[in-house]
PDB file of C-alpha atoms and ligand atoms in Angstrom:
ATOM      1  CA  MET A   1    -121.304 -18.699 190.731  1.00  0.00           C
ATOM      2  CA  GLU A   2    -121.239 -15.692 193.140  1.00  0.00           C
ATOM      3  CA  LYS A   3    -118.334 -14.176 195.013  1.00  0.00           C
ATOM      4  CA  LEU A   4    -119.617 -14.022 198.347  1.00  0.00           C
ATOM      5  CA  LEU A   5    -116.399 -13.268 200.083  1.00  0.00           C
ATOM      6  CA  ASN A   6    -113.286 -11.828 198.766  1.00  0.00           C
ATOM      7  CA  LEU A   7    -110.442 -11.077 201.082  1.00  0.00           C
ATOM      8  CA  GLN A   8    -107.499  -9.558 199.623  1.00  0.00           C
ATOM      9  CA  ALA A   9    -104.149  -9.592 201.885  1.00  0.00           C
ATOM     10  CA  LEU A  10    -106.017  -8.757 204.700  1.00  0.00           C
ATOM     11  CA  ARG A  11    -103.658  -7.572 207.490  1.00  0.00           C
ATOM     12  CA  LYS A  12    -104.770  -7.417 211.462  1.00  0.00           C
ATOM     13  CA  ASN A  13    -102.552  -6.420 214.396  1.00  0.00           C
ATOM     14  CA  PHE A  14    -103.258  -6.272 217.795  1.00  0.00           C
ATOM     15  CA  GLY A  15    -100.688  -4.040 219.127  1.00  0.00           C
ATOM     16  CA  LYS A  16     -97.363  -5.134 218.263  1.00  0.00           C
ATOM     17  CA  GLN A  17     -99.049  -8.960 217.656  1.00  0.00           C
ATOM     18  CA  VAL A  18     -99.720  -9.840 214.049  1.00  0.00           C
ATOM     19  CA  VAL A  19    -102.666 -11.898 213.973  1.00  0.00           C
ATOM     20  CA  LEU A  20    -103.457 -11.713 210.013  1.00  0.00           C
ATOM     21  CA  ASN A  21    -100.534 -11.379 207.974  1.00  0.00           C
ATOM     22  CA  LYS A  22    -101.911 -11.021 204.510  1.00  0.00           C
ATOM     23  CA  VAL A  23    -104.723 -13.267 203.845  1.00  0.00           C
ATOM     24  CA  SER A  24    -106.130 -13.771 200.892  1.00  0.00           C
ATOM     25  CA  PHE A  25    -109.287 -15.993 199.541  1.00  0.00           C
ATOM     26  CA  GLU A  26    -112.531 -16.272 198.166  1.00  0.00           C
ATOM     27  CA  LEU A  27    -115.890 -18.335 198.708  1.00  0.00           C
ATOM     28  CA  ASN A  28    -118.134 -18.865 196.104  1.00  0.00           C
ATOM     29  CA  SER A  29    -122.034 -19.592 196.231  1.00  0.00           C
ATOM     30  CA  GLY A  30    -122.397 -22.897 196.789  1.00  0.00           C
ATOM     31  CA  GLU A  31    -119.404 -23.649 198.453  1.00  0.00           C
ATOM     32  CA  ILE A  32    -118.325 -24.709 201.605  1.00  0.00           C
ATOM     33  CA  VAL A  33    -114.993 -23.555 203.272  1.00  0.00           C
ATOM     34  CA  GLY A  34    -113.667 -24.590 206.712  1.00  0.00           C
ATOM     35  CA  LEU A  35    -111.135 -22.799 208.480  1.00  0.00           C
ATOM     36  CA  ILE A  36    -109.040 -24.706 210.870  1.00  0.00           C
ATOM     37  CA  GLY A  37    -105.809 -23.862 212.782  1.00  0.00           C
ATOM     38  CA  PRO A  38    -104.447 -24.064 216.098  1.00  0.00           C
ATOM     39  CA  SER A  39    -106.097 -22.235 219.033  1.00  0.00           C
ATOM     40  CA  GLY A  40    -105.441 -18.546 218.287  1.00  0.00           C
ATOM     41  CA  ALA A  41    -104.570 -18.737 215.143  1.00  0.00           C
ATOM     42  CA  GLY A  42    -107.007 -16.178 214.331  1.00  0.00           C
ATOM     43  CA  LYS A  43    -110.024 -17.650 213.218  1.00  0.00           C
ATOM     44  CA  SER A  44    -112.478 -15.740 214.946  1.00  0.00           C
ATOM     45  CA  THR A  45    -110.556 -12.555 213.940  1.00  0.00           C
ATOM     46  CA  MET A  46    -110.535 -13.546 210.289  1.00  0.00           C
ATOM     47  CA  ILE A  47    -114.410 -13.644 210.975  1.00  0.00           C
ATOM     48  CA  LYS A  48    -114.765 -10.380 212.539  1.00  0.00           C
ATOM     49  CA  THR A  49    -112.739  -8.211 210.872  1.00  0.00           C
ATOM     50  CA  MET A  50    -114.143  -9.128 207.560  1.00  0.00           C
ATOM     51  CA  LEU A  51    -117.612  -8.313 209.236  1.00  0.00           C
ATOM     52  CA  GLY A  52    -115.866  -5.136 210.146  1.00  0.00           C
ATOM     53  CA  MET A  53    -116.461  -5.424 213.784  1.00  0.00           C
ATOM     54  CA  GLU A  54    -112.557  -5.210 213.852  1.00  0.00           C
ATOM     55  CA  LYS A  55    -111.134  -2.815 211.775  1.00  0.00           C
ATOM     56  CA  ALA A  56    -108.415  -3.849 209.109  1.00  0.00           C
ATOM     57  CA  ASP A  57    -104.973  -2.613 209.240  1.00  0.00           C
ATOM     58  CA  SER A  58    -104.704  -2.957 205.607  1.00  0.00           C
ATOM     59  CA  GLY A  59    -106.196  -5.290 202.533  1.00  0.00           C
ATOM     60  CA  ASP A  60    -109.864  -5.855 201.469  1.00  0.00           C
ATOM     61  CA  ALA A  61    -111.975  -7.749 202.342  1.00  0.00           C
ATOM     62  CA  LEU A  62    -115.551  -7.960 200.551  1.00  0.00           C
ATOM     63  CA  VAL A  63    -118.704  -9.714 201.506  1.00  0.00           C
ATOM     64  CA  LEU A  64    -121.476  -9.794 198.861  1.00  0.00           C
ATOM     65  CA  SER A  65    -119.459  -7.286 197.266  1.00  0.00           C
ATOM     66  CA  HIS A  66    -119.586  -4.724 199.969  1.00  0.00           C
ATOM     67  CA  ARG A  67    -117.054  -3.675 202.757  1.00  0.00           C
ATOM     68  CA  MET A  68    -118.336  -4.482 206.143  1.00  0.00           C
ATOM     69  CA  PRO A  69    -120.561  -2.925 207.797  1.00  0.00           C
ATOM     70  CA  ASN A  70    -123.250  -2.271 205.739  1.00  0.00           C
ATOM     71  CA  ARG A  71    -126.635  -2.521 207.097  1.00  0.00           C
ATOM     72  CA  HIS A  72    -128.081  -3.313 203.760  1.00  0.00           C
ATOM     73  CA  ILE A  73    -126.777  -6.784 203.426  1.00  0.00           C
ATOM     74  CA  LEU A  74    -126.584  -7.802 206.673  1.00  0.00           C
ATOM     75  CA  GLY A  75    -130.148  -9.651 206.213  1.00  0.00           C
ATOM     76  CA  GLU A  76    -128.439 -11.752 203.874  1.00  0.00           C
ATOM     77  CA  ILE A  77    -125.984 -13.078 206.152  1.00  0.00           C
ATOM     78  CA  GLY A  78    -126.583 -15.449 208.903  1.00  0.00           C
ATOM     79  CA  TYR A  79    -123.538 -14.995 211.459  1.00  0.00           C
ATOM     80  CA  MET A  80    -122.907 -17.470 214.624  1.00  0.00           C
ATOM     81  CA  ALA A  81    -120.592 -15.889 216.389  1.00  0.00           C
ATOM     82  CA  GLN A  82    -118.034 -18.267 218.650  1.00  0.00           C
ATOM     83  CA  SER A  83    -119.554 -17.022 221.755  1.00  0.00           C
ATOM     84  CA  ASP A  84    -123.326 -16.684 221.957  1.00  0.00           C
ATOM     85  CA  ALA A  85    -124.925 -13.334 222.018  1.00  0.00           C
ATOM     86  CA  LEU A  86    -128.514 -14.421 223.729  1.00  0.00           C
ATOM     87  CA  TYR A  87    -130.739 -12.936 225.710  1.00  0.00           C
ATOM     88  CA  GLU A  88    -130.373 -15.090 228.834  1.00  0.00           C
ATOM     89  CA  SER A  89    -133.735 -13.964 230.769  1.00  0.00           C
ATOM     90  CA  LEU A  90    -136.132 -14.522 227.192  1.00  0.00           C
ATOM     91  CA  SER A  91    -137.241 -18.063 226.364  1.00  0.00           C
ATOM     92  CA  GLY A  92    -135.776 -19.782 223.442  1.00  0.00           C
ATOM     93  CA  LEU A  93    -138.628 -18.439 220.931  1.00  0.00           C
ATOM     94  CA  GLU A  94    -138.475 -14.988 221.895  1.00  0.00           C
ATOM     95  CA  ASN A  95    -134.870 -15.056 221.237  1.00  0.00           C
ATOM     96  CA  MET A  96    -135.692 -16.318 217.798  1.00  0.00           C
ATOM     97  CA  GLU A  97    -138.580 -14.069 217.294  1.00  0.00           C
ATOM     98  CA  PHE A  98    -136.455 -11.081 218.260  1.00  0.00           C
ATOM     99  CA  PHE A  99    -133.358 -11.820 215.988  1.00  0.00           C
ATOM    100  CA  ALA A 100    -136.462 -12.770 213.298  1.00  0.00           C
ATOM    101  CA  GLN A 101    -137.863  -9.512 213.389  1.00  0.00           C
ATOM    102  CA  MET A 102    -133.934  -7.705 213.384  1.00  0.00           C
ATOM    103  CA  LYS A 103    -133.226  -9.874 210.221  1.00  0.00           C
ATOM    104  CA  GLY A 104    -136.315  -8.393 208.706  1.00  0.00           C
ATOM    105  CA  LEU A 105    -138.822 -11.227 208.589  1.00  0.00           C
ATOM    106  CA  SER A 106    -142.421 -10.338 207.930  1.00  0.00           C
ATOM    107  CA  ARG A 107    -144.734 -11.439 210.646  1.00  0.00           C
ATOM    108  CA  ARG A 108    -146.343 -13.967 208.127  1.00  0.00           C
ATOM    109  CA  ASP A 109    -143.071 -15.586 207.664  1.00  0.00           C
ATOM    110  CA  ILE A 110    -141.473 -15.811 210.821  1.00  0.00           C
ATOM    111  CA  PRO A 111    -143.700 -18.990 212.569  1.00  0.00           C
ATOM    112  CA  LYS A 112    -142.228 -21.439 209.546  1.00  0.00           C
ATOM    113  CA  ALA A 113    -139.065 -19.813 209.527  1.00  0.00           C
ATOM    114  CA  ILE A 114    -138.437 -20.838 213.336  1.00  0.00           C
ATOM    115  CA  ASP A 115    -140.002 -23.976 213.141  1.00  0.00           C
ATOM    116  CA  HIS A 116    -137.605 -25.214 210.355  1.00  0.00           C
ATOM    117  CA  ALA A 117    -134.283 -23.731 212.307  1.00  0.00           C
ATOM    118  CA  CYS A 118    -135.850 -25.682 215.463  1.00  0.00           C
ATOM    119  CA  GLN A 119    -135.685 -28.445 214.265  1.00  0.00           C
ATOM    120  CA  VAL A 120    -132.415 -28.528 212.262  1.00  0.00           C
ATOM    121  CA  VAL A 121    -130.978 -28.118 216.143  1.00  0.00           C
ATOM    122  CA  ASP A 122    -133.513 -30.641 217.716  1.00  0.00           C
ATOM    123  CA  LEU A 123    -134.352 -27.427 220.104  1.00  0.00           C
ATOM    124  CA  SER A 124    -138.230 -27.420 219.267  1.00  0.00           C
ATOM    125  CA  GLU A 125    -139.343 -29.049 222.898  1.00  0.00           C
ATOM    126  CA  HIS A 126    -137.013 -26.335 224.643  1.00  0.00           C
ATOM    127  CA  LEU A 127    -138.139 -23.487 222.919  1.00  0.00           C
ATOM    128  CA  ASN A 128    -140.193 -22.111 226.266  1.00  0.00           C
ATOM    129  CA  LYS A 129    -137.603 -22.310 228.479  1.00  0.00           C
ATOM    130  CA  ALA A 130    -135.514 -19.428 229.347  1.00  0.00           C
ATOM    131  CA  VAL A 131    -132.133 -19.266 228.032  1.00  0.00           C
ATOM    132  CA  SER A 132    -130.408 -18.589 231.492  1.00  0.00           C
ATOM    133  CA  GLY A 133    -131.745 -22.190 232.377  1.00  0.00           C
ATOM    134  CA  TYR A 134    -130.284 -23.875 229.054  1.00  0.00           C
ATOM    135  CA  SER A 135    -127.263 -26.124 228.745  1.00  0.00           C
ATOM    136  CA  GLY A 136    -123.928 -24.773 226.707  1.00  0.00           C
ATOM    137  CA  GLY A 137    -124.695 -27.235 223.765  1.00  0.00           C
ATOM    138  CA  MET A 138    -128.417 -26.201 223.765  1.00  0.00           C
ATOM    139  CA  LYS A 139    -127.468 -22.067 223.706  1.00  0.00           C
ATOM    140  CA  ARG A 140    -125.239 -23.284 220.654  1.00  0.00           C
ATOM    141  CA  ARG A 141    -128.065 -24.802 219.223  1.00  0.00           C
ATOM    142  CA  LEU A 142    -129.929 -21.423 219.732  1.00  0.00           C
ATOM    143  CA  SER A 143    -127.917 -19.275 218.086  1.00  0.00           C
ATOM    144  CA  LEU A 144    -126.899 -21.463 215.560  1.00  0.00           C
ATOM    145  CA  ALA A 145    -130.669 -21.669 214.436  1.00  0.00           C
ATOM    146  CA  ILE A 146    -130.904 -17.913 214.581  1.00  0.00           C
ATOM    147  CA  ALA A 147    -127.919 -17.815 212.073  1.00  0.00           C
ATOM    148  CA  LEU A 148    -130.336 -19.928 209.873  1.00  0.00           C
ATOM    149  CA  LEU A 149    -133.188 -17.636 210.057  1.00  0.00           C
ATOM    150  CA  GLY A 150    -134.480 -15.944 207.054  1.00  0.00           C
ATOM    151  CA  ASN A 151    -132.227 -18.026 204.132  1.00  0.00           C
ATOM    152  CA  PRO A 152    -129.182 -16.401 204.167  1.00  0.00           C
ATOM    153  CA  ARG A 153    -127.252 -16.528 201.230  1.00  0.00           C
ATOM    154  CA  LEU A 154    -123.756 -16.254 202.999  1.00  0.00           C
ATOM    155  CA  LEU A 155    -123.418 -18.390 206.539  1.00  0.00           C
ATOM    156  CA  ILE A 156    -120.410 -17.532 208.697  1.00  0.00           C
ATOM    157  CA  LEU A 157    -120.203 -19.626 211.586  1.00  0.00           C
ATOM    158  CA  ASP A 158    -117.748 -19.867 214.375  1.00  0.00           C
ATOM    159  CA  GLU A 159    -117.613 -22.980 215.906  1.00  0.00           C
ATOM    160  CA  PRO A 160    -120.978 -23.905 215.269  1.00  0.00           C
ATOM    161  CA  THR A 161    -121.187 -27.767 216.540  1.00  0.00           C
ATOM    162  CA  VAL A 162    -119.082 -27.191 219.952  1.00  0.00           C
ATOM    163  CA  GLY A 163    -121.035 -28.636 222.496  1.00  0.00           C
ATOM    164  CA  ILE A 164    -123.456 -30.848 220.420  1.00  0.00           C
ATOM    165  CA  ASP A 165    -123.394 -34.305 220.401  1.00  0.00           C
ATOM    166  CA  PRO A 166    -122.424 -36.443 217.324  1.00  0.00           C
ATOM    167  CA  ALA A 167    -125.941 -37.597 216.138  1.00  0.00           C
ATOM    168  CA  LEU A 168    -126.973 -33.591 216.250  1.00  0.00           C
ATOM    169  CA  ARG A 169    -123.638 -32.722 214.467  1.00  0.00           C
ATOM    170  CA  ARG A 170    -124.388 -35.104 211.750  1.00  0.00           C
ATOM    171  CA  LYS A 171    -127.955 -33.280 211.666  1.00  0.00           C
ATOM    172  CA  VAL A 172    -126.212 -30.413 211.093  1.00  0.00           C
ATOM    173  CA  TRP A 173    -124.052 -30.960 208.513  1.00  0.00           C
ATOM    174  CA  GLN A 174    -126.755 -32.568 206.844  1.00  0.00           C
ATOM    175  CA  GLU A 175    -128.334 -29.411 206.577  1.00  0.00           C
ATOM    176  CA  LEU A 176    -125.179 -27.416 205.619  1.00  0.00           C
ATOM    177  CA  ARG A 177    -124.580 -29.549 202.764  1.00  0.00           C
ATOM    178  CA  GLN A 178    -128.536 -29.091 201.865  1.00  0.00           C
ATOM    179  CA  LEU A 179    -128.160 -25.311 202.006  1.00  0.00           C
ATOM    180  CA  LYS A 180    -124.792 -25.890 199.783  1.00  0.00           C
ATOM    181  CA  GLN A 181    -127.037 -27.795 197.200  1.00  0.00           C
ATOM    182  CA  ASP A 182    -129.324 -24.499 197.416  1.00  0.00           C
ATOM    183  CA  GLY A 183    -126.535 -22.337 196.546  1.00  0.00           C
ATOM    184  CA  VAL A 184    -125.627 -20.921 199.941  1.00  0.00           C
ATOM    185  CA  GLY A 185    -122.018 -19.904 200.600  1.00  0.00           C
ATOM    186  CA  ILE A 186    -120.905 -21.317 204.137  1.00  0.00           C
ATOM    187  CA  LEU A 187    -117.532 -20.252 205.820  1.00  0.00           C
ATOM    188  CA  VAL A 188    -117.499 -22.283 208.878  1.00  0.00           C
ATOM    189  CA  THR A 189    -114.650 -22.786 211.444  1.00  0.00           C
ATOM    190  CA  THR A 190    -113.601 -26.079 213.150  1.00  0.00           C
ATOM    191  CA  HIS A 191    -111.467 -27.509 215.710  1.00  0.00           C
ATOM    192  CA  VAL A 192    -113.444 -31.431 214.459  1.00  0.00           C
ATOM    193  CA  MET A 193    -111.155 -32.526 211.767  1.00  0.00           C
ATOM    194  CA  SER A 194    -113.665 -35.039 210.654  1.00  0.00           C
ATOM    195  CA  GLU A 195    -115.995 -31.702 209.792  1.00  0.00           C
ATOM    196  CA  ALA A 196    -113.298 -30.197 207.863  1.00  0.00           C
ATOM    197  CA  GLU A 197    -113.172 -33.373 205.539  1.00  0.00           C
ATOM    198  CA  LEU A 198    -116.759 -32.875 204.574  1.00  0.00           C
ATOM    199  CA  THR A 199    -115.852 -29.229 202.955  1.00  0.00           C
ATOM    200  CA  ASP A 200    -115.381 -28.243 199.498  1.00  0.00           C
ATOM    201  CA  LYS A 201    -112.002 -26.319 200.638  1.00  0.00           C
ATOM    202  CA  VAL A 202    -110.138 -26.339 204.012  1.00  0.00           C
ATOM    203  CA  GLY A 203    -108.377 -23.185 204.937  1.00  0.00           C
ATOM    204  CA  LEU A 204    -105.612 -23.518 207.157  1.00  0.00           C
ATOM    205  CA  LEU A 205    -104.633 -20.580 209.293  1.00  0.00           C
ATOM    206  CA  LEU A 206    -101.085 -20.763 210.554  1.00  0.00           C
ATOM    207  CA  ASP A 207     -98.935 -17.976 212.236  1.00  0.00           C
ATOM    208  CA  GLY A 208    -101.335 -15.552 210.842  1.00  0.00           C
ATOM    209  CA  LYS A 209    -100.990 -16.872 207.113  1.00  0.00           C
ATOM    210  CA  MET A 210    -103.397 -19.116 205.124  1.00  0.00           C
ATOM    211  CA  MET A 211    -100.683 -21.970 204.597  1.00  0.00           C
ATOM    212  CA  ALA A 212    -103.174 -24.182 202.565  1.00  0.00           C
ATOM    213  CA  PHE A 213    -106.281 -23.418 200.860  1.00  0.00           C
ATOM    214  CA  ASP A 214    -107.673 -26.197 198.917  1.00  0.00           C
ATOM    215  CA  SER A 215    -109.940 -29.589 198.825  1.00  0.00           C
ATOM    216  CA  PRO A 216    -109.261 -32.103 201.271  1.00  0.00           C
ATOM    217  CA  GLU A 217    -108.421 -34.728 198.659  1.00  0.00           C
ATOM    218  CA  ASN A 218    -105.976 -32.289 197.400  1.00  0.00           C
ATOM    219  CA  LEU A 219    -104.715 -31.076 200.929  1.00  0.00           C
ATOM    220  CA  LYS A 220    -104.091 -34.725 201.660  1.00  0.00           C
ATOM    221  CA  SER A 221    -102.237 -36.144 198.681  1.00  0.00           C
ATOM    222  CA  ALA A 222    -100.111 -32.806 198.311  1.00  0.00           C
ATOM    223  CA  TYR A 223     -99.257 -33.449 202.324  1.00  0.00           C
ATOM    224  CA  GLY A 224     -99.120 -37.320 201.574  1.00  0.00           C
ATOM    225  CA  VAL A 225    -101.776 -38.222 204.310  1.00  0.00           C
ATOM    226  CA  HIS A 226    -105.128 -39.751 204.503  1.00  0.00           C
ATOM    227  CA  SER A 227    -106.641 -37.392 206.833  1.00  0.00           C
ATOM    228  CA  ILE A 228    -107.177 -34.032 207.546  1.00  0.00           C
ATOM    229  CA  GLU A 229    -106.080 -33.972 211.185  1.00  0.00           C
ATOM    230  CA  GLU A 230    -102.468 -35.232 209.518  1.00  0.00           C
ATOM    231  CA  VAL A 231    -102.658 -32.405 207.262  1.00  0.00           C
ATOM    232  CA  PHE A 232    -102.926 -30.136 210.080  1.00  0.00           C
ATOM    233  CA  LEU A 233    -100.208 -31.927 212.313  1.00  0.00           C
ATOM    234  CA  LYS A 234     -97.848 -32.028 209.179  1.00  0.00           C
ATOM    235  CA  ALA A 235     -98.117 -28.580 209.211  1.00  0.00           C
ATOM    236  CA  GLU A 236     -98.017 -27.320 212.169  1.00  0.00           C
ATOM    237  CA  GLY A 237     -94.483 -30.020 212.154  1.00  0.00           C
ATOM    238  CA  GLU A 238     -96.384 -32.438 214.926  1.00  0.00           C
ATOM    239  CA  LEU A 239     -95.888 -35.185 212.336  1.00  0.00           C
TER     240      LEU A 239
HETATM  241  N1  LIG B   1    -109.422  -7.750 220.964  1.00  0.00           N
HETATM  242  C1  LIG B   1    -108.062  -8.507 221.003  1.00  0.00           C
HETATM  243  N2  LIG B   1    -107.314  -7.767 222.033  1.00  0.00           N
HETATM  244  C2  LIG B   1    -106.204  -8.256 221.647  1.00  0.00           C
HETATM  245  N3  LIG B   1    -105.881  -9.358 221.171  1.00  0.00           N
HETATM  246  C3  LIG B   1    -106.692 -10.060 220.804  1.00  0.00           C
HETATM  247  C4  LIG B   1    -108.381  -9.573 220.584  1.00  0.00           C
HETATM  248  N4  LIG B   1    -108.803 -10.497 219.747  1.00  0.00           N
HETATM  249  C5  LIG B   1    -108.367 -11.776 219.775  1.00  0.00           C
HETATM  250  N5  LIG B   1    -106.875 -11.388 219.904  1.00  0.00           N
HETATM  251  C6  LIG B   1    -105.745 -11.866 219.732  1.00  0.00           C
HETATM  252  O1  LIG B   1    -105.377 -12.522 218.687  1.00  0.00           O
HETATM  253  C7  LIG B   1    -105.269 -13.994 218.342  1.00  0.00           C
HETATM  254  C8  LIG B   1    -106.212 -14.704 217.550  1.00  0.00           C
HETATM  255  O2  LIG B   1    -107.248 -14.814 218.191  1.00  0.00           O
HETATM  256  P1  LIG B   1    -108.554 -15.573 217.917  1.00  0.00           P
HETATM  257  O3  LIG B   1    -109.687 -15.525 218.598  1.00  0.00           O
HETATM  258  O4  LIG B   1    -108.687 -14.903 216.258  1.00  0.00           O
HETATM  259  O5  LIG B   1    -108.210 -17.351 217.116  1.00  0.00           O
HETATM  260  P2  LIG B   1    -108.588 -18.234 216.910  1.00  0.00           P
HETATM  261  O6  LIG B   1    -108.487 -18.526 215.511  1.00  0.00           O
HETATM  262  O7  LIG B   1    -109.938 -17.999 216.693  1.00  0.00           O
HETATM  263  O8  LIG B   1    -108.770 -19.477 218.228  1.00  0.00           O
HETATM  264  P3  LIG B   1    -109.805 -20.256 218.809  1.00  0.00           P
HETATM  265  O9  LIG B   1    -109.753 -21.523 218.157  1.00  0.00           O
HETATM  266  O10 LIG B   1    -109.002 -20.545 219.944  1.00  0.00           O
HETATM  267  O11 LIG B   1    -111.139 -19.961 218.805  1.00  0.00           O
HETATM  268  C9  LIG B   1    -104.495 -14.649 219.968  1.00  0.00           C
HETATM  269  O12 LIG B   1    -103.841 -14.184 219.966  1.00  0.00           O
HETATM  270  C10 LIG B   1    -105.829 -13.407 220.511  1.00  0.00           C
HETATM  271  O13 LIG B   1    -105.211 -13.600 221.795  1.00  0.00           O
HETATM  272 MG1  LIG B   2    -111.811 -18.802 217.634  1.00  0.00          MG
END
């Protein structure tokens, strides 16, 4: 087991607002951690700060044992942002080819890698269409396919299943479980509590703090409830 993420007392303020208040947690290889918390809790900020896209005010965040940004390990991380960053005038295939090259995949490996990633998100038949003509869910699926390219050791997915229908959502989760079996570590944020049930550990971010961090089973018994949805509501004081 290898420590892929290691956050220690990470603090991030925006002006006077404390968004992350000494957040600590670890993610190991072969583990899926689901990050939940109300809108505005700081989930995306936590991800951006650990990836070096926002500067921490204090504390430490190690990604694959390095401080980010570090271009040497970028190719080992599959990151899917909450808002899609795609080239609208290019086709889905052209986007994938571009990002595959950016990740350093060899020309020979690219077609197979694209093929596999597209199958997972069921996008194969739309690949030649310009992204400007994609629906919201199709853009999410393309972003996820791009994150999967190049067999990253660490996946960081910020709300990957927004706008994705239940059948495909199930397929995406099957793929995440498979990747976990292969030793990939996955951090995924979600507002879908049934997805949080499928993780190894759930982190509940509330008021800038990691209020809970444990397996779904342990959390449910600690809160005396039967679902992660109830854990969430109870922690928020809604139950
Ligand atoms: N660049 C920024 N400048 C100022 N405030 C910011 C910035 N980015 C985020 N915030 C604030 O930080 C807080 C956390 O935002 P963040 O996007 O991390 O929440 P989130 O948990 O990802 O929410 P959601 O579930 O809606 O995606 C919010 O109050 C937001 O307004
Ligand atoms: Mg967010």
